[in-house]
PDB file of C-alpha atoms in Angstrom:
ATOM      1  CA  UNK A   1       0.000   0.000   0.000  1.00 49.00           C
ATOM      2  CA  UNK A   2       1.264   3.598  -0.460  1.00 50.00           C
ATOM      3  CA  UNK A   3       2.241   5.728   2.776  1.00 50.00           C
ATOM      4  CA  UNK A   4       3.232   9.566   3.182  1.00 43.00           C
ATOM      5  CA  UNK A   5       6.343  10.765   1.911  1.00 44.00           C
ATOM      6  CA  UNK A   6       9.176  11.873   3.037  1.00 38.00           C
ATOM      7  CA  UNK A   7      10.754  15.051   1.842  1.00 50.00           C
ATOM      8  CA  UNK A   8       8.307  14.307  -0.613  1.00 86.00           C
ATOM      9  CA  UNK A   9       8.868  11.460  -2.350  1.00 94.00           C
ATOM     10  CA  UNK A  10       6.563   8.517  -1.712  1.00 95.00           C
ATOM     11  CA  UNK A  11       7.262   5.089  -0.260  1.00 97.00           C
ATOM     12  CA  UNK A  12       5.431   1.879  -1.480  1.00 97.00           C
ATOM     13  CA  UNK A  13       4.832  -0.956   0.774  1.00 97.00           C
ATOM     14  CA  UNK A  14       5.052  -3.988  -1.349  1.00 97.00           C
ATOM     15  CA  UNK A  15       3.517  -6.857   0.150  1.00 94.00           C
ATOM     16  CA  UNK A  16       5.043 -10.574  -0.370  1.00 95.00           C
ATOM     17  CA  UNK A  17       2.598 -12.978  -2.161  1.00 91.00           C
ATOM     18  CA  UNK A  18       0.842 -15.720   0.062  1.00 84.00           C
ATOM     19  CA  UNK A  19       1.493 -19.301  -1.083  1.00 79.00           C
ATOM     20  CA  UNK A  20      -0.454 -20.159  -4.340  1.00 73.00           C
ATOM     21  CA  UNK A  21      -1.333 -16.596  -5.271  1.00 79.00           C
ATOM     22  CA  UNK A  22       1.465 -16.050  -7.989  1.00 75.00           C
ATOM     23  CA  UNK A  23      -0.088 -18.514 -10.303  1.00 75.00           C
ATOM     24  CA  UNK A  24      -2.764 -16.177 -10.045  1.00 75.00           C
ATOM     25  CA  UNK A  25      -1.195 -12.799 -11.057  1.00 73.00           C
ATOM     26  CA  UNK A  26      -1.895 -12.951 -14.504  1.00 69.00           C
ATOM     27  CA  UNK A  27      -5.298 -13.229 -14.054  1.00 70.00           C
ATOM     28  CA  UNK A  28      -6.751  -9.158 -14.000  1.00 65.00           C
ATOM     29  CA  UNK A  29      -9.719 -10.185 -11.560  1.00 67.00           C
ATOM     30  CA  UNK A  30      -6.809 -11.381  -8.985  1.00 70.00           C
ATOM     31  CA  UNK A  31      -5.564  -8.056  -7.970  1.00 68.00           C
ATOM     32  CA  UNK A  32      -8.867  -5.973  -9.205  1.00 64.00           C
ATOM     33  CA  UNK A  33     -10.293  -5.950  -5.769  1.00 64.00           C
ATOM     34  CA  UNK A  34      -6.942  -5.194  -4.078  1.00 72.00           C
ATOM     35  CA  UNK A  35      -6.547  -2.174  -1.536  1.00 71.00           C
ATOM     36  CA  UNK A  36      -2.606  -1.717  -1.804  1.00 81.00           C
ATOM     37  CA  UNK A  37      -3.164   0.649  -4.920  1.00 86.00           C
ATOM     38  CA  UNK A  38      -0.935   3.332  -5.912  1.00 91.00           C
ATOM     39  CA  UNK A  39      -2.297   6.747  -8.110  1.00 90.00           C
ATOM     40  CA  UNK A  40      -0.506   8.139 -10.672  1.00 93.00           C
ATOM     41  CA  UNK A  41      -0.572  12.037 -11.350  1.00 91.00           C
ATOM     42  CA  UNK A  42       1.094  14.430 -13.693  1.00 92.00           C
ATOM     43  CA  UNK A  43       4.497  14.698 -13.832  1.00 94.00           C
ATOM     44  CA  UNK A  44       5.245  17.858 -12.888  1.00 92.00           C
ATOM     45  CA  UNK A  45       3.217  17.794 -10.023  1.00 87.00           C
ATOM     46  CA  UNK A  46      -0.555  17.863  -9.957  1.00 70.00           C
ATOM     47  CA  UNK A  47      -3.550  15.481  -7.756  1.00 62.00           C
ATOM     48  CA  UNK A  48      -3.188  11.820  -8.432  1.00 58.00           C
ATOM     49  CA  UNK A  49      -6.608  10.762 -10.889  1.00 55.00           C
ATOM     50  CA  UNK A  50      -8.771   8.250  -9.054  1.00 56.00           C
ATOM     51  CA  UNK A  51     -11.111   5.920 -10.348  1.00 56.00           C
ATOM     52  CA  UNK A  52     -13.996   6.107  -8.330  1.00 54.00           C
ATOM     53  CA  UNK A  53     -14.562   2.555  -7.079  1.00 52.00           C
ATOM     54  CA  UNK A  54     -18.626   2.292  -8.518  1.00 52.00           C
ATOM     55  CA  UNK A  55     -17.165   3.162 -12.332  1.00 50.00           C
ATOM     56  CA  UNK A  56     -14.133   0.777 -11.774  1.00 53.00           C
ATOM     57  CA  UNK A  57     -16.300  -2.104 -10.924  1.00 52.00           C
ATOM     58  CA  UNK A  58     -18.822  -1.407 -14.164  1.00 51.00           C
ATOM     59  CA  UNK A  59     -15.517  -1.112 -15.934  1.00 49.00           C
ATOM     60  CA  UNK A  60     -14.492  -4.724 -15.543  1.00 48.00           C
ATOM     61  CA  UNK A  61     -18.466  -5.357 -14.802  1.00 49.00           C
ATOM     62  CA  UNK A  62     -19.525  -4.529 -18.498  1.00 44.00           C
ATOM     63  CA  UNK A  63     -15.929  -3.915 -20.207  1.00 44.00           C
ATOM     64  CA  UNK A  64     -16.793   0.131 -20.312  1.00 41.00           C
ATOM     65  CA  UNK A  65     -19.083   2.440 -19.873  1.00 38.00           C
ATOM     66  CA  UNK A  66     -19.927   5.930 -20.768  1.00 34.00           C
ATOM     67  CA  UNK A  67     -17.606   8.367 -19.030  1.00 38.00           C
ATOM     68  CA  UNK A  68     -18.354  12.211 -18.252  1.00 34.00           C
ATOM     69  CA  UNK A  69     -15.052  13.369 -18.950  1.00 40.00           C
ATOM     70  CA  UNK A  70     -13.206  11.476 -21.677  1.00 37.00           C
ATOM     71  CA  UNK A  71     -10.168  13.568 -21.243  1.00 43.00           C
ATOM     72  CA  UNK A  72      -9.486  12.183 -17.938  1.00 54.00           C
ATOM     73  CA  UNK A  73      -6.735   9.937 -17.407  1.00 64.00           C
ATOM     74  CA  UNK A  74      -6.716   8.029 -14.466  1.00 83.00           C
ATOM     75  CA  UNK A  75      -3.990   5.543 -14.087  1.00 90.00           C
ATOM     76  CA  UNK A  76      -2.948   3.165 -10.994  1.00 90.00           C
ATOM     77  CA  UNK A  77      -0.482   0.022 -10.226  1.00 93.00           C
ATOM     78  CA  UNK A  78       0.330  -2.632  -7.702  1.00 93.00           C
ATOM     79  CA  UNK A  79       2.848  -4.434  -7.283  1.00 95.00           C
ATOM     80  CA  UNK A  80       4.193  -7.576  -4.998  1.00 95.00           C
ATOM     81  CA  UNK A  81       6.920  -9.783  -4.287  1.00 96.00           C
ATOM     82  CA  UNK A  82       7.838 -13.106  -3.522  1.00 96.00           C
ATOM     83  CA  UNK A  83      11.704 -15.174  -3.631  1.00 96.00           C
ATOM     84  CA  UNK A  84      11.603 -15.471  -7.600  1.00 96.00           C
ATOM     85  CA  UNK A  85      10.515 -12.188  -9.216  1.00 96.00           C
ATOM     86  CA  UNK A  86       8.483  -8.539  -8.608  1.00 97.00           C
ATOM     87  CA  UNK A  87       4.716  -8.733  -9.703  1.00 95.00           C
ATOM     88  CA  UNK A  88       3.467  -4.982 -10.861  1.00 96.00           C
ATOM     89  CA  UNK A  89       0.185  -5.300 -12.430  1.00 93.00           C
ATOM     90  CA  UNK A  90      -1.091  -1.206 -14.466  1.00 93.00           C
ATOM     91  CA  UNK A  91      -4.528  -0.408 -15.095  1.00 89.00           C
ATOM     92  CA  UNK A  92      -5.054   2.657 -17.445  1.00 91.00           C
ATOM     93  CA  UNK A  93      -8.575   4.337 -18.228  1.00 89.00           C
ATOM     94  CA  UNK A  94      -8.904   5.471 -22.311  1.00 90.00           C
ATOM     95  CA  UNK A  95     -11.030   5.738 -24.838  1.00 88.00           C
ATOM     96  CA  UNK A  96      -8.860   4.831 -27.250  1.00 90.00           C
ATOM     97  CA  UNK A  97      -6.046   2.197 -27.254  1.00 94.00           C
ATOM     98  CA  UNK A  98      -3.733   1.739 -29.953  1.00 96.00           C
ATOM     99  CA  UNK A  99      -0.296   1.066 -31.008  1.00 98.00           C
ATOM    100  CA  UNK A 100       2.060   0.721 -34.011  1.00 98.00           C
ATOM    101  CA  UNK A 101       5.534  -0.453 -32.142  1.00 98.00           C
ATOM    102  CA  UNK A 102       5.133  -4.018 -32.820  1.00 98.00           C
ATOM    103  CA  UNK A 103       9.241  -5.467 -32.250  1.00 99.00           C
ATOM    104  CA  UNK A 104      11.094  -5.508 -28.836  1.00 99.00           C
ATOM    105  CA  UNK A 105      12.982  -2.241 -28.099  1.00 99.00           C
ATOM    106  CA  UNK A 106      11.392  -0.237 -30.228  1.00 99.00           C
ATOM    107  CA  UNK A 107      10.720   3.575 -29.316  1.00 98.00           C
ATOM    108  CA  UNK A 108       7.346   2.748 -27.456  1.00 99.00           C
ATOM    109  CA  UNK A 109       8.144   6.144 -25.110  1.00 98.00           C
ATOM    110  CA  UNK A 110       6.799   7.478 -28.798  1.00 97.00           C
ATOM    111  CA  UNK A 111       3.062   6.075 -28.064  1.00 97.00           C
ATOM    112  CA  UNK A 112       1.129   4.817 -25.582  1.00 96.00           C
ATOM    113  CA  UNK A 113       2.807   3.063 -22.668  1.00 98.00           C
ATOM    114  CA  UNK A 114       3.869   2.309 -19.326  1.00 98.00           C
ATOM    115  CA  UNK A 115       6.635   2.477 -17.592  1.00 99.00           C
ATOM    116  CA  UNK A 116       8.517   1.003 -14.634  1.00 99.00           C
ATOM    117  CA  UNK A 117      11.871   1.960 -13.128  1.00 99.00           C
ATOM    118  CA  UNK A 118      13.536   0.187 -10.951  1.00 99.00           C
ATOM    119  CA  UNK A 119      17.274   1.094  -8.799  1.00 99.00           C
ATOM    120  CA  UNK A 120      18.082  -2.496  -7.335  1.00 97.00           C
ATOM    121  CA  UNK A 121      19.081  -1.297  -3.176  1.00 90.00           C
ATOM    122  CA  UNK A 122      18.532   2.388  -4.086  1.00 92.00           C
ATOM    123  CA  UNK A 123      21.696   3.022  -5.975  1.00 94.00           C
ATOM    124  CA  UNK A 124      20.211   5.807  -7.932  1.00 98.00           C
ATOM    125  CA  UNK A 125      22.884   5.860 -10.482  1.00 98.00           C
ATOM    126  CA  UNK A 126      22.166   2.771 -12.187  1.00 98.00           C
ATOM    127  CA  UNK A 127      18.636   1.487 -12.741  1.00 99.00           C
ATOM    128  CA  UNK A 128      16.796  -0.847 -15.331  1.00 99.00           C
ATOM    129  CA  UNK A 129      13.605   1.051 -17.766  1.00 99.00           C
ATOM    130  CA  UNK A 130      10.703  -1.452 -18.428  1.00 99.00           C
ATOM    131  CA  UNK A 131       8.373  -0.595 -20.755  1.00 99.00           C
ATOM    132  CA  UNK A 132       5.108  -2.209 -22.552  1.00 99.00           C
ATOM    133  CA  UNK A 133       2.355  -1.075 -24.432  1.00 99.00           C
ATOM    134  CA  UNK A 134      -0.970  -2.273 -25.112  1.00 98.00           C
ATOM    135  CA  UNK A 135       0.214  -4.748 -27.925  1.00 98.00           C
ATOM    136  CA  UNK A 136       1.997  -6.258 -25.582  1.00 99.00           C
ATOM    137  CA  UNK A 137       5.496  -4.893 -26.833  1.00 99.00           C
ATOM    138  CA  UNK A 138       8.481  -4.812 -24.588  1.00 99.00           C
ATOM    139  CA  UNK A 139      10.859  -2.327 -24.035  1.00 99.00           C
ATOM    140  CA  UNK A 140      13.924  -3.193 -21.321  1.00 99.00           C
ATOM    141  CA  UNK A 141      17.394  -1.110 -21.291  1.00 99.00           C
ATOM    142  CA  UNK A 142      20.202  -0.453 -18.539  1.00 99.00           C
ATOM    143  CA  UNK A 143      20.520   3.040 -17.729  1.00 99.00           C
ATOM    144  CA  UNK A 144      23.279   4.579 -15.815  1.00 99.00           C
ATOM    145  CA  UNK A 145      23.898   7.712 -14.377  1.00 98.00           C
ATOM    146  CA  UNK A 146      26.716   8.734 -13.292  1.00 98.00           C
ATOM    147  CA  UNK A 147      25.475  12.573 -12.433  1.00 98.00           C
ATOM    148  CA  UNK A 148      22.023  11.859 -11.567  1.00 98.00           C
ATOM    149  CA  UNK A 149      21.113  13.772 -15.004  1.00 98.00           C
ATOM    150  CA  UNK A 150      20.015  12.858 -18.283  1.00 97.00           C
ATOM    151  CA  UNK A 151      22.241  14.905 -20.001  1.00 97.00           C
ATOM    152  CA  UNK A 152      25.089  12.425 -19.215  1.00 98.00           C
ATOM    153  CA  UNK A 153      23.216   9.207 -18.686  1.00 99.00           C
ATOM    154  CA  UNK A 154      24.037   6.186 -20.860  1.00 99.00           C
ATOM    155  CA  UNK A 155      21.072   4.034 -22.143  1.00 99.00           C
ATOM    156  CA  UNK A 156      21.983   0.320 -23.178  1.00 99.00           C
ATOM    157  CA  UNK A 157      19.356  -1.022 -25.154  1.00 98.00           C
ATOM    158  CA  UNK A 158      20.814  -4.347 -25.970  1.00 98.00           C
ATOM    159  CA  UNK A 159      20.243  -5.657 -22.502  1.00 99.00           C
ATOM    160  CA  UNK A 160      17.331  -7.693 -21.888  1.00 99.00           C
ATOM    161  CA  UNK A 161      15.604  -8.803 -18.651  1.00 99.00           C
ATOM    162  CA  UNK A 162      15.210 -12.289 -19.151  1.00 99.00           C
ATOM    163  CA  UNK A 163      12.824 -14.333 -17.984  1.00 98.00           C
ATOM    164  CA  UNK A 164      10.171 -11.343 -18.015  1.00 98.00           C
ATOM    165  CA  UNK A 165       6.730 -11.984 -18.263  1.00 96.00           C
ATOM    166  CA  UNK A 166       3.830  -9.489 -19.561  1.00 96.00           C
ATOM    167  CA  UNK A 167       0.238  -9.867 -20.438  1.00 94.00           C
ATOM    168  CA  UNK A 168      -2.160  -7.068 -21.320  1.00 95.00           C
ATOM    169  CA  UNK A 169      -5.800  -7.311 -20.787  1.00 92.00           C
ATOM    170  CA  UNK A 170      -8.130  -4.524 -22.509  1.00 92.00           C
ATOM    171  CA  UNK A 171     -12.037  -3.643 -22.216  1.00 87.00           C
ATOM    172  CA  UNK A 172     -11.995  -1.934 -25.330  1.00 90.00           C
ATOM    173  CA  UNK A 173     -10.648  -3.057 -29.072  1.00 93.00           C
ATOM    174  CA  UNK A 174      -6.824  -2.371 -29.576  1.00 96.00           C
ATOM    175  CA  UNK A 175      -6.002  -0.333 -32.734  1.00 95.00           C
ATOM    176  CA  UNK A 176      -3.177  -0.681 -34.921  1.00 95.00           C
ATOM    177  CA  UNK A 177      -2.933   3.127 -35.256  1.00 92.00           C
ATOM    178  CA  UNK A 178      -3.851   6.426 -33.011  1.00 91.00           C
ATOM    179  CA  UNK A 179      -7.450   7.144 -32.815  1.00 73.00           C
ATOM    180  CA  UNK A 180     -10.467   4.384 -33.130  1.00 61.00           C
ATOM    181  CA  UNK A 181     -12.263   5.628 -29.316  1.00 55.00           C
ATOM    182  CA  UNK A 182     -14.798   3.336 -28.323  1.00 49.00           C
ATOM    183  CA  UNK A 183     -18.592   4.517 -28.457  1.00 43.00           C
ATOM    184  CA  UNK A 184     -21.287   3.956 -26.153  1.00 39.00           C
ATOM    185  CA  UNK A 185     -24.799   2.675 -28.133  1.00 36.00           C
ATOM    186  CA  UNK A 186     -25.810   5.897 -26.689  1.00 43.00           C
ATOM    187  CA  UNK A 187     -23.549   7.924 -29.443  1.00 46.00           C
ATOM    188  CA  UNK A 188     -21.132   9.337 -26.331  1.00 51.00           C
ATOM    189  CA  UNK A 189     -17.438   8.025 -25.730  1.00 56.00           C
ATOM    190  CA  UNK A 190     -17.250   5.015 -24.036  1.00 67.00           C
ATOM    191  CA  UNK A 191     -14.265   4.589 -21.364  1.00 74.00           C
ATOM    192  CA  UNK A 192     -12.214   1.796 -21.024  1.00 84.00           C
ATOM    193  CA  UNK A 193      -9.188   0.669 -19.538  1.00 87.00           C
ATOM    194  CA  UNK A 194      -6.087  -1.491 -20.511  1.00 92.00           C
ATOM    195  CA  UNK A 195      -4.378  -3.225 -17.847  1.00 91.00           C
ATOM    196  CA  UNK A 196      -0.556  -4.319 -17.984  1.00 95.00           C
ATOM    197  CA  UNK A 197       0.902  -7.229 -16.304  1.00 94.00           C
ATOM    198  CA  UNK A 198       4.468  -8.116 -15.772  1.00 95.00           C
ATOM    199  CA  UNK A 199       6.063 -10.766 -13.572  1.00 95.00           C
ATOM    200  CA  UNK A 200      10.007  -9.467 -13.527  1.00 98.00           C
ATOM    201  CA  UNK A 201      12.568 -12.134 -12.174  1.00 98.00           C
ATOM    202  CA  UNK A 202      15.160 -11.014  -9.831  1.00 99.00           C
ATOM    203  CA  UNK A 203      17.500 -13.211 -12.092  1.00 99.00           C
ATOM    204  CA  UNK A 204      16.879 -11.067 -14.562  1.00 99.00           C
ATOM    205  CA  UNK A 205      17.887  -7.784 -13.238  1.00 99.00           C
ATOM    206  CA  UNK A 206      21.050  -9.630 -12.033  1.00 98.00           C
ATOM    207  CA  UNK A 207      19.635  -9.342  -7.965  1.00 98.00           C
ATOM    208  CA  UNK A 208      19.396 -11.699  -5.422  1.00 98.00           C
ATOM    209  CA  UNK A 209      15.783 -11.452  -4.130  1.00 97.00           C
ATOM    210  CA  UNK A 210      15.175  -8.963  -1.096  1.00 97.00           C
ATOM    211  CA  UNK A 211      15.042  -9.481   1.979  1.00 97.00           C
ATOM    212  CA  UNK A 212      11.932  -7.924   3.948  1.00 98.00           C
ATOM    213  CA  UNK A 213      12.687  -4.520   5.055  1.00 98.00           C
ATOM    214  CA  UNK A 214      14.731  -3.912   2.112  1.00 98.00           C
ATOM    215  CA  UNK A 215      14.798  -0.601  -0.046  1.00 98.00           C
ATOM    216  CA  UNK A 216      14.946  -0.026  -3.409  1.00 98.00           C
ATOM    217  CA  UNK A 217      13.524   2.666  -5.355  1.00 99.00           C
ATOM    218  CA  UNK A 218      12.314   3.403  -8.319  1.00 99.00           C
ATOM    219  CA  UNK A 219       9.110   5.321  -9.894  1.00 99.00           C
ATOM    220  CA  UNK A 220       6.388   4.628 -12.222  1.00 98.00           C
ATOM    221  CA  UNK A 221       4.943   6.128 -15.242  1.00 98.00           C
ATOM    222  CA  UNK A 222       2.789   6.799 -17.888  1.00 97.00           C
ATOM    223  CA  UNK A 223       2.511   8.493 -21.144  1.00 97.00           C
ATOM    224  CA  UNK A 224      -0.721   8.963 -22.710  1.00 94.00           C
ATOM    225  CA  UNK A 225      -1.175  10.376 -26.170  1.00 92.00           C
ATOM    226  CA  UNK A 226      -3.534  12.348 -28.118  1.00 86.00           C
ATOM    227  CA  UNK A 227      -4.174  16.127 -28.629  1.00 85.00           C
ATOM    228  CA  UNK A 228      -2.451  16.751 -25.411  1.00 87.00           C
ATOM    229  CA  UNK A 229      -0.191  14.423 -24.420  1.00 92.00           C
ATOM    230  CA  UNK A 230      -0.498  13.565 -20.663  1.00 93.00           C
ATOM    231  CA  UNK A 231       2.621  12.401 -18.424  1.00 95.00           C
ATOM    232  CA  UNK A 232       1.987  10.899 -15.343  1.00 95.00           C
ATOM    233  CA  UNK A 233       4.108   9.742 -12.807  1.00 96.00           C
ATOM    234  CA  UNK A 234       3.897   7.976  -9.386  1.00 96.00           C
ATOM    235  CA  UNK A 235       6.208  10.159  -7.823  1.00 96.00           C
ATOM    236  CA  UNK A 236       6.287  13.377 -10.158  1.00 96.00           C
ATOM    237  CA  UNK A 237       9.756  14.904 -11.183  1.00 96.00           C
ATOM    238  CA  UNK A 238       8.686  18.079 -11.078  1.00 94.00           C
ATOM    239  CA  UNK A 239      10.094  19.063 -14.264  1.00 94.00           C
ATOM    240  CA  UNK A 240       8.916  20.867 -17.620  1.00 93.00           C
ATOM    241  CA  UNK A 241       9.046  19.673 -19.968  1.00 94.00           C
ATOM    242  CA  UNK A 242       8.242  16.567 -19.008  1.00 96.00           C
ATOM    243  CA  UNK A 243      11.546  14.137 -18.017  1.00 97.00           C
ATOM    244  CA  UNK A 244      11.261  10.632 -16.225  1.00 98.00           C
ATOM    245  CA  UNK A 245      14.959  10.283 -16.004  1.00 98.00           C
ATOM    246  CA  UNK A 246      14.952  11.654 -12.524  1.00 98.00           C
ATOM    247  CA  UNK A 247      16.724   9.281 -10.055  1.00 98.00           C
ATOM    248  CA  UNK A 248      16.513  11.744  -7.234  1.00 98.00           C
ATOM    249  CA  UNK A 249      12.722  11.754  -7.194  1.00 97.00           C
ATOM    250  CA  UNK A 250      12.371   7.926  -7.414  1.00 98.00           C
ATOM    251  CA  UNK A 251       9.946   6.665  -4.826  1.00 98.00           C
ATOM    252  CA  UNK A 252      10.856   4.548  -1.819  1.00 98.00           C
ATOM    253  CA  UNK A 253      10.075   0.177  -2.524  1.00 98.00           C
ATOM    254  CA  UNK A 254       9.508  -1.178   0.712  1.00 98.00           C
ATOM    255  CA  UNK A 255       9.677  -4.960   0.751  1.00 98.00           C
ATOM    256  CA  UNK A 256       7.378  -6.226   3.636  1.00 97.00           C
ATOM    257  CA  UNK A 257       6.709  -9.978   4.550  1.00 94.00           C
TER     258      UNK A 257
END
């Protein structure tokens, strides 16, 4: 569940999963009902967007329903932990869901997706960018930092988590290309959300698992396009324009049994 900050930045208690429940995780109706939910808000600061929880039950009741204010972007994540990987499950509200990245790697930061970083034991200067969009497309470097700036950060895109795991789950039709909103039988727009779930092995980052009461840190994202593109973060940056390289502002993980 999320907590207060401290000095403004966010911590994250991630619980471990019980016995039986990670063969569960990518199933969406597993975590739908959870209470350890973090928000998402913009970037540079704002009020996280919450989905009321009446419209988020007809959401994954009826798979959408007519929303007041289509412009809204309301984003949240969870995430847990057991010996063999990190469990993060996304769920996004739109009324329109599309992509055109279709191969590993590719620029998805262009489009519509989500984002996880992650700074294994809160070394901020080197930490791994995950990235998937609602084809299902993967996107995995190795960033370090040597300044804590993005001006002299080095991005290695041949690296590859493996073992990583993703599934995305939509209540609306996934385009091929920008645009295609869903529409209510009442003529209005119809929201709907895409949900993104990932199952990252420790292995795969190159960690031993944690230990509870361990720290990491890291922060979460999204980018949402359309006339106005929309950046949203879990624990905002505070710049403008918009930049998620930010290691200082990366939220506390805390790993609890």
């Amino acid at each position: 569940m999320e907590r207060g900050t401290m000095t403004g930045i966010p911590t994250y208690d991630c619980l471990r999963l019980k016995q039986g429940e990670p063969e569960k995780w990518l199933r969406w109706d597993f975590w739908a009902a959870s209470h350890d939910v973090a928000w998402l808000q913009d970037v540079r600061g704002g009020t996280p967007g919450r989905i009321p929880p009446s419209l988020l039950a007809r959401l994954f009741r009826q798979g959408g329903t007519p929303h007041a204010d289509p412009g809204e972007c309301r984003t949240a994540f969870v995430a847990r932990w057991d010996a063999e990987q990190l469990y993060v499950a996304f769920l996004a509200a739109d009324t329109s869901i599309w992509y055109t990245y279709a191969h590993r790697d590719d620029p998805l930061y262009d489009e519509e997706v989500v984002e996880i970083f992650l700074a294994p034991r809160g070394e901020l200067t080197h930490y791994f960018e995950l990235e998937l969009n609602p084809g299902n497309v993967i996107f995995d470097a190795d960033v370090h930092s040597p300044h804590l700036l993005r001006a002299t950060m080095t991005v290695d895109r041949s690296w590859t988590c493996t073992g990583l795991k993703t599934r995305i789950h939509a209540t609306l039709p996934v385009h091929r290309e920008p645009g295609g909103a869903g529409r209510s039988t009442e003529g209005g727009v119809r929201a709907g959300v895409w949900i993104a779930l990932w199952q990252i092995p420790w292995a795969g980052l190159g960690e031993p698992p944690p230990v509870p009461g361990a720290v990491w840190r890291g922060n979460f994202y999204r980018i949402d396009r359309g006339p106005s593109d929309r950046y949203l973060a879990w624990s905002p940056t505070g710049e403008d324009p918009p930049n998620f390289h930010v290691p200082p502002r990366f939220g506390r993980i805390l790993f609890v049994a």
